[in-house]
mmCIF file of C-alpha atoms in Angstrom:
data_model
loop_
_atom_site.group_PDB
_atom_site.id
_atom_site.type_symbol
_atom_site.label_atom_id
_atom_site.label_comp_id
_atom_site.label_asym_id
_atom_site.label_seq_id
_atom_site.Cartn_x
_atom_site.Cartn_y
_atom_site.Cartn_z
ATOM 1 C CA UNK M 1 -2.611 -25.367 -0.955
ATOM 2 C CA UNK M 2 -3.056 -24.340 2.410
ATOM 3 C CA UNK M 3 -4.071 -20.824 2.057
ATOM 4 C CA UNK M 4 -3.483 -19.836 6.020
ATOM 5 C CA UNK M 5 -0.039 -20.933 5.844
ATOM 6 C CA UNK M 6 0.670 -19.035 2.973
ATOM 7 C CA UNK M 7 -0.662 -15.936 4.876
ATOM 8 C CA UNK M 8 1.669 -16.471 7.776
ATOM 9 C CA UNK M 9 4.207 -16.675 5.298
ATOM 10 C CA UNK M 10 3.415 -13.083 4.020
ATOM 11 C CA UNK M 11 2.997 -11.785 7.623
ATOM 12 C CA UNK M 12 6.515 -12.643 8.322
ATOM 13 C CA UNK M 13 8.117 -10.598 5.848
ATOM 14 C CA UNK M 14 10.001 -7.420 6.765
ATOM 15 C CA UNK M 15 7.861 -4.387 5.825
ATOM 16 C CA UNK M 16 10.773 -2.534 4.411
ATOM 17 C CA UNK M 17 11.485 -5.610 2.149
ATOM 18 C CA UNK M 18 8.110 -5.316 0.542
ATOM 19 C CA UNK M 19 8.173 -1.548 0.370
ATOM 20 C CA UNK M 20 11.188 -2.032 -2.087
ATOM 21 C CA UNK M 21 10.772 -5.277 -3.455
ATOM 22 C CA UNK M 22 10.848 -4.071 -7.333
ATOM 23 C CA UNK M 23 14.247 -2.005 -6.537
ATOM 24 C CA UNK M 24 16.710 -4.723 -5.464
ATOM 25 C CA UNK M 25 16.054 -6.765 -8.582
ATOM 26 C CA UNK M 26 19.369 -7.533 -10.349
ATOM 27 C CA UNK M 27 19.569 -6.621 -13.989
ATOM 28 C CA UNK M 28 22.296 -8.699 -14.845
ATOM 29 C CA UNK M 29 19.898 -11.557 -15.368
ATOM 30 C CA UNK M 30 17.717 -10.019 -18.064
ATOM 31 C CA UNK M 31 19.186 -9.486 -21.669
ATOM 32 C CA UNK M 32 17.369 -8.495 -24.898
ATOM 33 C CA UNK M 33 14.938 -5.164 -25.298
ATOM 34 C CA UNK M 34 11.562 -5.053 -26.471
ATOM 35 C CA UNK M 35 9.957 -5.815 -30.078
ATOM 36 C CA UNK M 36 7.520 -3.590 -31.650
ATOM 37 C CA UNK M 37 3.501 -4.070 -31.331
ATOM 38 C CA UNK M 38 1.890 -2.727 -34.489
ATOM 39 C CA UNK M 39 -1.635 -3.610 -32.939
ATOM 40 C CA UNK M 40 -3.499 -0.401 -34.431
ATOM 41 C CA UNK M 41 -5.750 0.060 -30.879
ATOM 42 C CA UNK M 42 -2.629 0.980 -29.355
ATOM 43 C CA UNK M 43 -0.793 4.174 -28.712
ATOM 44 C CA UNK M 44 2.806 2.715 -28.035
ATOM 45 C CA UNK M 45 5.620 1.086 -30.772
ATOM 46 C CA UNK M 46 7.598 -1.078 -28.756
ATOM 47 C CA UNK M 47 11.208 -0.638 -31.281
ATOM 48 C CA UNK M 48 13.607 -3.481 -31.071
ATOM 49 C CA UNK M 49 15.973 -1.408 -33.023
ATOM 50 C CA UNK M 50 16.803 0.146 -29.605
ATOM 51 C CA UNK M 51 16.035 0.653 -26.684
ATOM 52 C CA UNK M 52 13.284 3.557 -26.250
ATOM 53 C CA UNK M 53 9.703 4.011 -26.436
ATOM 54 C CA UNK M 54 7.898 5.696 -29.030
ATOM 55 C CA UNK M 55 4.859 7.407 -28.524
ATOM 56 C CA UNK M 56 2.336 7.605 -31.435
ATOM 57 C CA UNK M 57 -0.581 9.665 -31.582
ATOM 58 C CA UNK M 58 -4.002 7.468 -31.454
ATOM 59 C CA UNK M 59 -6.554 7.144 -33.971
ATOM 60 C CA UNK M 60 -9.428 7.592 -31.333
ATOM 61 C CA UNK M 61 -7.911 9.159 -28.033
ATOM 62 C CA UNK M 62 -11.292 8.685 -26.360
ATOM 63 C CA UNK M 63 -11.385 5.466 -27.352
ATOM 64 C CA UNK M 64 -11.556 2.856 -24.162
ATOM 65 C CA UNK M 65 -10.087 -0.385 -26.456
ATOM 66 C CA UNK M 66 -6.741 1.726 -26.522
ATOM 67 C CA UNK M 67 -4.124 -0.492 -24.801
ATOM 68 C CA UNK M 68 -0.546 -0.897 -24.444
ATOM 69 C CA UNK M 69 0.560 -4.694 -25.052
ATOM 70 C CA UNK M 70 3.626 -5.826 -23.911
ATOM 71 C CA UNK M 71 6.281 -7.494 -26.133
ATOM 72 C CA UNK M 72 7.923 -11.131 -25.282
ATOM 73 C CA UNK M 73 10.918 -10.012 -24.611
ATOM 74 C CA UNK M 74 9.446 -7.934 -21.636
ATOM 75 C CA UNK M 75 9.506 -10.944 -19.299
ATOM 76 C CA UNK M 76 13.549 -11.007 -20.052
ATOM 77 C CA UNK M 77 14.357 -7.967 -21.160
ATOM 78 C CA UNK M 78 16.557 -4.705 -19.730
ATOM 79 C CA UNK M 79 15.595 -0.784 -20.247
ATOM 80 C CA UNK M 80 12.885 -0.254 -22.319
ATOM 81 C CA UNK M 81 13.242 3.319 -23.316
ATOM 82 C CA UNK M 82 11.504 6.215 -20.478
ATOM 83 C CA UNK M 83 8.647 5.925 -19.109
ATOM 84 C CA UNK M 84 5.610 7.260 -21.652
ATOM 85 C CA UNK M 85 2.303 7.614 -19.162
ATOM 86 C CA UNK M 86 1.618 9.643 -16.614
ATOM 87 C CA UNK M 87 -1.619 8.070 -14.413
ATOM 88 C CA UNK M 88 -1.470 4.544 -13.324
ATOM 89 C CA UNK M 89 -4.539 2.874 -12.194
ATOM 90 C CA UNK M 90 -7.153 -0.119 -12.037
ATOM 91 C CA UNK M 91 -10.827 -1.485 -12.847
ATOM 92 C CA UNK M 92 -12.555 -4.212 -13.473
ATOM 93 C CA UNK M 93 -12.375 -6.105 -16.563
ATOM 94 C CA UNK M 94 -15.048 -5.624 -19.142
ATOM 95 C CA UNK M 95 -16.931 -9.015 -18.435
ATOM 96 C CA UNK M 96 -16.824 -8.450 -14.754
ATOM 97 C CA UNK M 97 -14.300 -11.305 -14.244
ATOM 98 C CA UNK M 98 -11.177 -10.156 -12.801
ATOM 99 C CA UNK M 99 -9.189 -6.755 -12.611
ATOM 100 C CA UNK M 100 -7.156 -4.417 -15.145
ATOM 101 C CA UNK M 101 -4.087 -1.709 -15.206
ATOM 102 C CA UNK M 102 -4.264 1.227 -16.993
ATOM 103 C CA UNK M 103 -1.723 3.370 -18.194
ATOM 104 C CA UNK M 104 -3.308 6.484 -18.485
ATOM 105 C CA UNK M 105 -6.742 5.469 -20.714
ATOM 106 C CA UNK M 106 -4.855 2.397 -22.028
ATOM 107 C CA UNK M 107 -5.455 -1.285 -20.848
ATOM 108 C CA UNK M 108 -2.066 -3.287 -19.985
ATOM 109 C CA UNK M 109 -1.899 -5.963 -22.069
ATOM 110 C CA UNK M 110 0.097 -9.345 -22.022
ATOM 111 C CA UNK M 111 3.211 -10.475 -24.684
ATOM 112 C CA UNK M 112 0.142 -12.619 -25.946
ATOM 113 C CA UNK M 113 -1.795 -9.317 -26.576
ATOM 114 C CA UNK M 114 -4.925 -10.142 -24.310
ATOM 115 C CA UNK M 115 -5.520 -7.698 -21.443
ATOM 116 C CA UNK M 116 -4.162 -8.455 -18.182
ATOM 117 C CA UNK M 117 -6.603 -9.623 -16.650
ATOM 118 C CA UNK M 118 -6.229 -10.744 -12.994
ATOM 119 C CA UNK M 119 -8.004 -12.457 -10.268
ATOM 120 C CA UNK M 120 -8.056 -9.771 -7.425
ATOM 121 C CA UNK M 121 -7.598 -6.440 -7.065
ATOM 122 C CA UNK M 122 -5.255 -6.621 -4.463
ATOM 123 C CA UNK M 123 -2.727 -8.460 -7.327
ATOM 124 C CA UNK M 124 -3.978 -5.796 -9.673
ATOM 125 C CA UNK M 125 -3.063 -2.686 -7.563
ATOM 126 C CA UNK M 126 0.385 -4.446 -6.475
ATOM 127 C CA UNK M 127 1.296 -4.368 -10.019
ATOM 128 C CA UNK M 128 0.089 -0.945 -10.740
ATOM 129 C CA UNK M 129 2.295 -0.135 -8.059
ATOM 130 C CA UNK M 130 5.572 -1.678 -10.149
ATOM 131 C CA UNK M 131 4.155 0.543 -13.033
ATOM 132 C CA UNK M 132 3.490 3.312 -10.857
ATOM 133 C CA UNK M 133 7.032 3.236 -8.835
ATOM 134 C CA UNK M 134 9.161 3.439 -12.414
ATOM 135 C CA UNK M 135 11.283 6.267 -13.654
ATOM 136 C CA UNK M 136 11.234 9.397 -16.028
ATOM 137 C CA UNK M 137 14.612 8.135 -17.647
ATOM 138 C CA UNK M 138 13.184 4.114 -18.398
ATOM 139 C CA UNK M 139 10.673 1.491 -17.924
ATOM 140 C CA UNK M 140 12.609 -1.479 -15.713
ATOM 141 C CA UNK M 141 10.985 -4.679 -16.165
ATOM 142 C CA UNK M 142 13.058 -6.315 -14.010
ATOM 143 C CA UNK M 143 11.964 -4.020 -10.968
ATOM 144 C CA UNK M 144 8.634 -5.946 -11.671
ATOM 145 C CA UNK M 145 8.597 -9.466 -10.648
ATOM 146 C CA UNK M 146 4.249 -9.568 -9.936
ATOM 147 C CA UNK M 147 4.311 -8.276 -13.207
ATOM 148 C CA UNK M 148 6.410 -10.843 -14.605
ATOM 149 C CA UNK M 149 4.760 -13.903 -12.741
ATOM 150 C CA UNK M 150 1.433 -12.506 -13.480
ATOM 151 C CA UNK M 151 2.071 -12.896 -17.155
ATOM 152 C CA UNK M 152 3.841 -16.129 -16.233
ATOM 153 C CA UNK M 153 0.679 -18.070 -14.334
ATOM 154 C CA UNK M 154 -1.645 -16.293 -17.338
ATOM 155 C CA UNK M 155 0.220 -17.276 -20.216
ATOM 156 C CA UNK M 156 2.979 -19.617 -19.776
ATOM 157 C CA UNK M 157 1.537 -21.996 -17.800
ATOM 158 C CA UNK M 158 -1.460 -23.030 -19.280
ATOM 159 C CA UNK M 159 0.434 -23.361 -22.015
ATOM 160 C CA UNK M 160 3.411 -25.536 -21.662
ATOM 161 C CA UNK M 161 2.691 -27.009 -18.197
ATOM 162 C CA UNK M 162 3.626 -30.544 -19.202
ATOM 163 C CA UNK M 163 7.118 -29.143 -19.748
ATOM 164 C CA UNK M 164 7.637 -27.611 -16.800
ATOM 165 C CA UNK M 165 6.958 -30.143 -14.908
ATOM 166 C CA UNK M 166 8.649 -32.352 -17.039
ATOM 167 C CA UNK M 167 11.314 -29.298 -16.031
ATOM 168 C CA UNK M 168 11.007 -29.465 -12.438
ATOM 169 C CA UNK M 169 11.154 -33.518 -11.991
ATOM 170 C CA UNK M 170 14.141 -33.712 -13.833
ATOM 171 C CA UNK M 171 16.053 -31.606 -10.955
ATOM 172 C CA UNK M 172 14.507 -33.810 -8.289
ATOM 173 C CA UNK M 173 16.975 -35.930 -8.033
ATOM 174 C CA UNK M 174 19.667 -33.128 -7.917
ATOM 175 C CA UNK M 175 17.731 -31.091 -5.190
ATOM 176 C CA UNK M 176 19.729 -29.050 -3.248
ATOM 177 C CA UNK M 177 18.482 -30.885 0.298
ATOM 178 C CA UNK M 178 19.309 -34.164 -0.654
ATOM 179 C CA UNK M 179 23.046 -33.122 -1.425
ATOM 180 C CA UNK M 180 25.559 -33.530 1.823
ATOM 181 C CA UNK M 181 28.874 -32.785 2.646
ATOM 182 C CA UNK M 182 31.421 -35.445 3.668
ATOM 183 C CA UNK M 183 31.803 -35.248 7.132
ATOM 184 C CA UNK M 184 35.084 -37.454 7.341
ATOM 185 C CA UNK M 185 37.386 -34.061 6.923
ATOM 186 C CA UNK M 186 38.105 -31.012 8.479
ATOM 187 C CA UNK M 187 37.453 -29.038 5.181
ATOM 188 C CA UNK M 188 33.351 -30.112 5.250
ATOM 189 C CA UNK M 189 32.555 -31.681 8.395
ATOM 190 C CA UNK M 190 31.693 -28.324 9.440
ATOM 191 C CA UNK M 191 28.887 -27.964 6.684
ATOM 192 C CA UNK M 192 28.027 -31.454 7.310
ATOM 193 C CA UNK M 193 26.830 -30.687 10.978
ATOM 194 C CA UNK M 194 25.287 -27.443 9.889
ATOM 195 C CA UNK M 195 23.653 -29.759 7.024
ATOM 196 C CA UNK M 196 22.184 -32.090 9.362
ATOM 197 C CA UNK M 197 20.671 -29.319 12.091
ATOM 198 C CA UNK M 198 18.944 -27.198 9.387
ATOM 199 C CA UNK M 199 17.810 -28.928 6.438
ATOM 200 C CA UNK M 200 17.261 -32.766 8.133
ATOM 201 C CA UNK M 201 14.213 -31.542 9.775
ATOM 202 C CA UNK M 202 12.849 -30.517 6.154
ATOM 203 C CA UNK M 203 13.583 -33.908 4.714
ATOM 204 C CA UNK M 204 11.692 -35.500 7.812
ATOM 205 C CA UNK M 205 8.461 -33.272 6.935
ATOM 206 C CA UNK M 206 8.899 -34.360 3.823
ATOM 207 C CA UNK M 207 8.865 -38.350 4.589
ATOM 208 C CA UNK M 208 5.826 -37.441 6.854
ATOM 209 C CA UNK M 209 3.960 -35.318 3.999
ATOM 210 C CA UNK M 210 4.706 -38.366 1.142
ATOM 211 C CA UNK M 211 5.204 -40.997 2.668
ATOM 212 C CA UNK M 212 9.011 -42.016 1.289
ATOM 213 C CA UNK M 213 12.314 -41.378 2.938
ATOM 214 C CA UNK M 214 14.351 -39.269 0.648
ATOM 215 C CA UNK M 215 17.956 -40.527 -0.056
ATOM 216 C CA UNK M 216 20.715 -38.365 0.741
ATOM 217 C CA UNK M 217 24.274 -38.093 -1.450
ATOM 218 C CA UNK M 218 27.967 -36.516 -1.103
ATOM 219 C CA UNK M 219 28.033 -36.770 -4.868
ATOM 220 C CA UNK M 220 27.510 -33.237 -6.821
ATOM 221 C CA UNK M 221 26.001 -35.426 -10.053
ATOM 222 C CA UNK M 222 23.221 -36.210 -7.346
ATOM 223 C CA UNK M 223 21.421 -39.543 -6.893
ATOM 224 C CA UNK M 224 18.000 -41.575 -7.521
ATOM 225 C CA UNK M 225 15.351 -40.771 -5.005
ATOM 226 C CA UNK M 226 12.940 -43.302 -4.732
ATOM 227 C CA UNK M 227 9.805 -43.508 -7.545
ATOM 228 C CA UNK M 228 7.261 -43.742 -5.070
ATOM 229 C CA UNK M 229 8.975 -40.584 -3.901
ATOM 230 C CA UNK M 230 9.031 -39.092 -7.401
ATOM 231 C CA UNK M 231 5.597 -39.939 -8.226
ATOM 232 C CA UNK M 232 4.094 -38.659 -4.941
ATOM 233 C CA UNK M 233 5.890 -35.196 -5.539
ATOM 234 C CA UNK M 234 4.835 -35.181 -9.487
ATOM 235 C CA UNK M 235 1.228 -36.130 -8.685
ATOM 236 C CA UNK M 236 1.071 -32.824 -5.895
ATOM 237 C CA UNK M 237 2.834 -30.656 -9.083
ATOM 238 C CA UNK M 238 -0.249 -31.804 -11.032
ATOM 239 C CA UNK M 239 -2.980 -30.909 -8.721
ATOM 240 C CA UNK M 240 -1.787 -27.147 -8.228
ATOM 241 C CA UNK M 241 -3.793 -24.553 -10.002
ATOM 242 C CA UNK M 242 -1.841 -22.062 -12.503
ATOM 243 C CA UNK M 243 -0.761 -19.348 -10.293
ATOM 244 C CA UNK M 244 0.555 -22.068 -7.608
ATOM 245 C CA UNK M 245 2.910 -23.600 -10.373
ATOM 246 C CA UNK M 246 4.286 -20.745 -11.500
ATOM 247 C CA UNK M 247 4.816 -19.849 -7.909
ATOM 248 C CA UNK M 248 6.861 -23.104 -7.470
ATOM 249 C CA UNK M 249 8.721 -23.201 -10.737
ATOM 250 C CA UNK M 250 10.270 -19.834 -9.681
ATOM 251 C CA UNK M 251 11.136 -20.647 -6.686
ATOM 252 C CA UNK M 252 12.779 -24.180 -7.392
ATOM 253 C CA UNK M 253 14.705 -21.937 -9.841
ATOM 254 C CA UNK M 254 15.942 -19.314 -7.521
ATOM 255 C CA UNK M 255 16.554 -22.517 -4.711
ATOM 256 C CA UNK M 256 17.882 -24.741 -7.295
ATOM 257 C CA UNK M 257 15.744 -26.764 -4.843
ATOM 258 C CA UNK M 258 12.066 -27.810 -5.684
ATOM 259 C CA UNK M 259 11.707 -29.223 -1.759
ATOM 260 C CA UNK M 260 12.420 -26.034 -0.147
ATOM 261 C CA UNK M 261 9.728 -24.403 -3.401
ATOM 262 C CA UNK M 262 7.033 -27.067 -2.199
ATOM 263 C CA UNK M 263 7.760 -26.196 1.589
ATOM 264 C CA UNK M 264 7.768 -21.848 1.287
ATOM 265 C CA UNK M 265 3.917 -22.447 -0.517
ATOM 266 C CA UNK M 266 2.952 -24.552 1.545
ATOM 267 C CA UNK M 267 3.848 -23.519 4.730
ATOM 268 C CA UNK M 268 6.585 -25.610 6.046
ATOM 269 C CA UNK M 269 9.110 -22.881 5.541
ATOM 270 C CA UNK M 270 9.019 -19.414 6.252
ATOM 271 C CA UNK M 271 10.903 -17.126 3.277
ATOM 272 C CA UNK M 272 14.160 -16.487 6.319
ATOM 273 C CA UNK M 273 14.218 -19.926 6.678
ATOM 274 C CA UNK M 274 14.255 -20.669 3.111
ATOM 275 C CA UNK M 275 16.677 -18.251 2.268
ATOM 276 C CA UNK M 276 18.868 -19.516 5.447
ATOM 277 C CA UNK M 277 18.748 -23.355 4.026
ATOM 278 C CA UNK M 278 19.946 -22.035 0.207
ATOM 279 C CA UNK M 279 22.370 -19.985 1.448
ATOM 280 C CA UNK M 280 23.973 -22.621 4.102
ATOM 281 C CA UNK M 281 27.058 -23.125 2.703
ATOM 282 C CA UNK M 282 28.154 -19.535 1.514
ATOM 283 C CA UNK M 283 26.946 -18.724 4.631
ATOM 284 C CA UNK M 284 29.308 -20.848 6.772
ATOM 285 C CA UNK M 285 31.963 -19.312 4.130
ATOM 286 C CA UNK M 286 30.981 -15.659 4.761
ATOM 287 C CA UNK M 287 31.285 -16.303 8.608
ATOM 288 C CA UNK M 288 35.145 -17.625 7.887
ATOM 289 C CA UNK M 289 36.307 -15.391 5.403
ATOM 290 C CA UNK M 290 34.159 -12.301 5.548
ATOM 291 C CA UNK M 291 31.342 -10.675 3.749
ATOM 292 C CA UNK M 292 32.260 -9.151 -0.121
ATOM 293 C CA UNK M 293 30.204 -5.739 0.216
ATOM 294 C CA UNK M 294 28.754 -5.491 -3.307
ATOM 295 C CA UNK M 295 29.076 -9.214 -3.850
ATOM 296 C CA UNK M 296 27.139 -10.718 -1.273
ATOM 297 C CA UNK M 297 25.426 -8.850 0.021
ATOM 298 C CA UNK M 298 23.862 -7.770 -2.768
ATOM 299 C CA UNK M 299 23.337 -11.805 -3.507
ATOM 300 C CA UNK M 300 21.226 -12.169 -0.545
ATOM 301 C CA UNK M 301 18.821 -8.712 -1.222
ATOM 302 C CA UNK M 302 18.256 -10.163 -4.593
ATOM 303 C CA UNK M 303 17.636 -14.038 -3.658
ATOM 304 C CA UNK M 304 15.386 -12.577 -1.142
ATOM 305 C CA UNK M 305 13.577 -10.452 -3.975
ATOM 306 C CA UNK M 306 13.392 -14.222 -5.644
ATOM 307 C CA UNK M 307 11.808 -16.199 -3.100
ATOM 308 C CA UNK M 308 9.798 -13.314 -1.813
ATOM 309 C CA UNK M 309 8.087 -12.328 -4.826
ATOM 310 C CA UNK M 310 6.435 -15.251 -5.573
ATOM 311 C CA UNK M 311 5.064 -15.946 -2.058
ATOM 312 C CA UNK M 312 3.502 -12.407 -2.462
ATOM 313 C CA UNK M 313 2.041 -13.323 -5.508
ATOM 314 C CA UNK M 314 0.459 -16.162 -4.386
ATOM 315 C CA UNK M 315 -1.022 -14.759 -1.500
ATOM 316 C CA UNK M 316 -2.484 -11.640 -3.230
ATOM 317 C CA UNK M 317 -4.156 -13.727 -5.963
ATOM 318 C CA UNK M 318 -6.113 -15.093 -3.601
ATOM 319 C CA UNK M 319 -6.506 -11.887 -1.321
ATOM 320 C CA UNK M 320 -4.796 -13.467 2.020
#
């Protein structure tokens, strides 16, 4: 992908926003707690009897293959009991190849038990940073999204990347951008208009970029885009490396859109603008009825957390 645009992409963002990007993370999307890891090298029991952390005293305390590995349901999960190190830092991975966090003398490890190993140490001292910025009272994993993505491109990927793209075609045809209001009524003509300034230039880069004119529908089932449409999108999906994928899958999730995903890392759209197309019509209803303070407000800081996070991400894996 085109790594300059992705840099302007990270330029653009607000400085505050990425000085608190961890804390605006919702927790009503995460459910379960963590299971236990009774990996002997480690100093931590993960329960899933509750929701706390128990510290154990090593076998070796100077030993440097002590590590705390992360359970499954850390990728989804809420609390997990207070926070048990003190010193946060990084170094370089035993073979040389890529970068590590430490909690205190303990290697992070992924749900899959292998240390976290990642590409730059720009990514690795980002997500030393999540570690770094939780509380005495409990460990948040939802305040880390690099964390989460990291373990994401590392693990899931690789793994099931035939279903997720299987994942992401399948929405194609209900993308958000190819849906339009009826503009034959006073009730959506408005959003029509809006419809056809913001997001027609989008579907015009994205005739240019593949080639096909995509179809546009009033129905909320969605429609058939054309296959030489479908194919040219599915054959860009499989050229991306791991860490671009998982990028894109979780921003087509957050955009219900995988257009506007495709456009943010690759340049076409800056995150405002993205967040501005996915948030068109709410919008228009906000600027009618009013803004619900603790309702949407606090939809937008978290959507931006959503699309932000993975554009970050992306750049600092490949130090942009």
């Amino acid at each position: 992908m085109a790594h300059s645009l992705i840099r302007n992409s990270i330029k653009s963002l607000n400085p505050k926003l990425l000085s608190t990007l961890s804390a605006h993370r919702i927790a009503r999307h995460f459910g379960s707690v963590a299971a236990a890891d009774e990996e002997q090298s480690s100093s931590f029991t993960f329960s899933s009897e509750g929701d706390s952390v128990h510290l154990r005293a090593p076998a070796a305390r100077r030993k440097q293959s002590s590590s705390v590995t992360m359970p499954m349901s850390f990728m989804t999960g809420s609390i997990v009991g207070k926070r048990f190190y003190k010193e946060v830092k990084t170094r370089e991975a035993d073979d040389g190849n890529g970068w590590t966090v430490m909690l205190d003398y303990r290697t992070l490890k992924t749900p899959a038990k292998r240390p976290l190993k990642l590409p730059t140490l720009a990514l690795a001292k980002a997500i030393a940073a999540e570690w770094e910025y939780q509380q005495i009272d409990g460990i948040r994993p939802f305040t880390m999204p690099l964390m989460r993505l990291a373990c994401t491109a590392l693990e899931r990927v690789p793994v099931t990347r035939p279903k997720i793209l299987e994942q992401l075609m399948k929405k194609f045809n209900q993308d958000l951008v190819f849906c339009r209001a009826p503009d034959d009524n006073d009730l959506t003509s408005g959003v029509h208009d809006r419809q056809v300034e913001k997001i027609d230039p989008l579907l015009g880069w994205l005739e240019s970029e593949f080639g096909v004119k995509p179809v546009v529908y009033s129905s909320f089932y969605g429609g058939k885009q054309d296959d030489g449409l479908v194919i040219a999108v599915e054959n860009l999906l499989k050229k991306t490396d791991d860490c671009e994928l998982a990028a894109i899958d979780a921003i087509a999730a957050s955009a219900h859109s995988l257009t506007i995903a495709i456009a943010v890392v690759q340049g076409k759209l800056q995150i405002e603008e993205a967040i501005e197309l996915i948030r068109l019509e709410e919008d228009l209803q906000v600027d009618k009825w009013g803004l619900v303070e603790g309702g949407h407000d606090i939809d937008v800081a978290d959507l931006r957390v959503q699309i932000s996070s993975p554009v970050v991400f992306l750049g600092l894996s490949r130090n942009l």
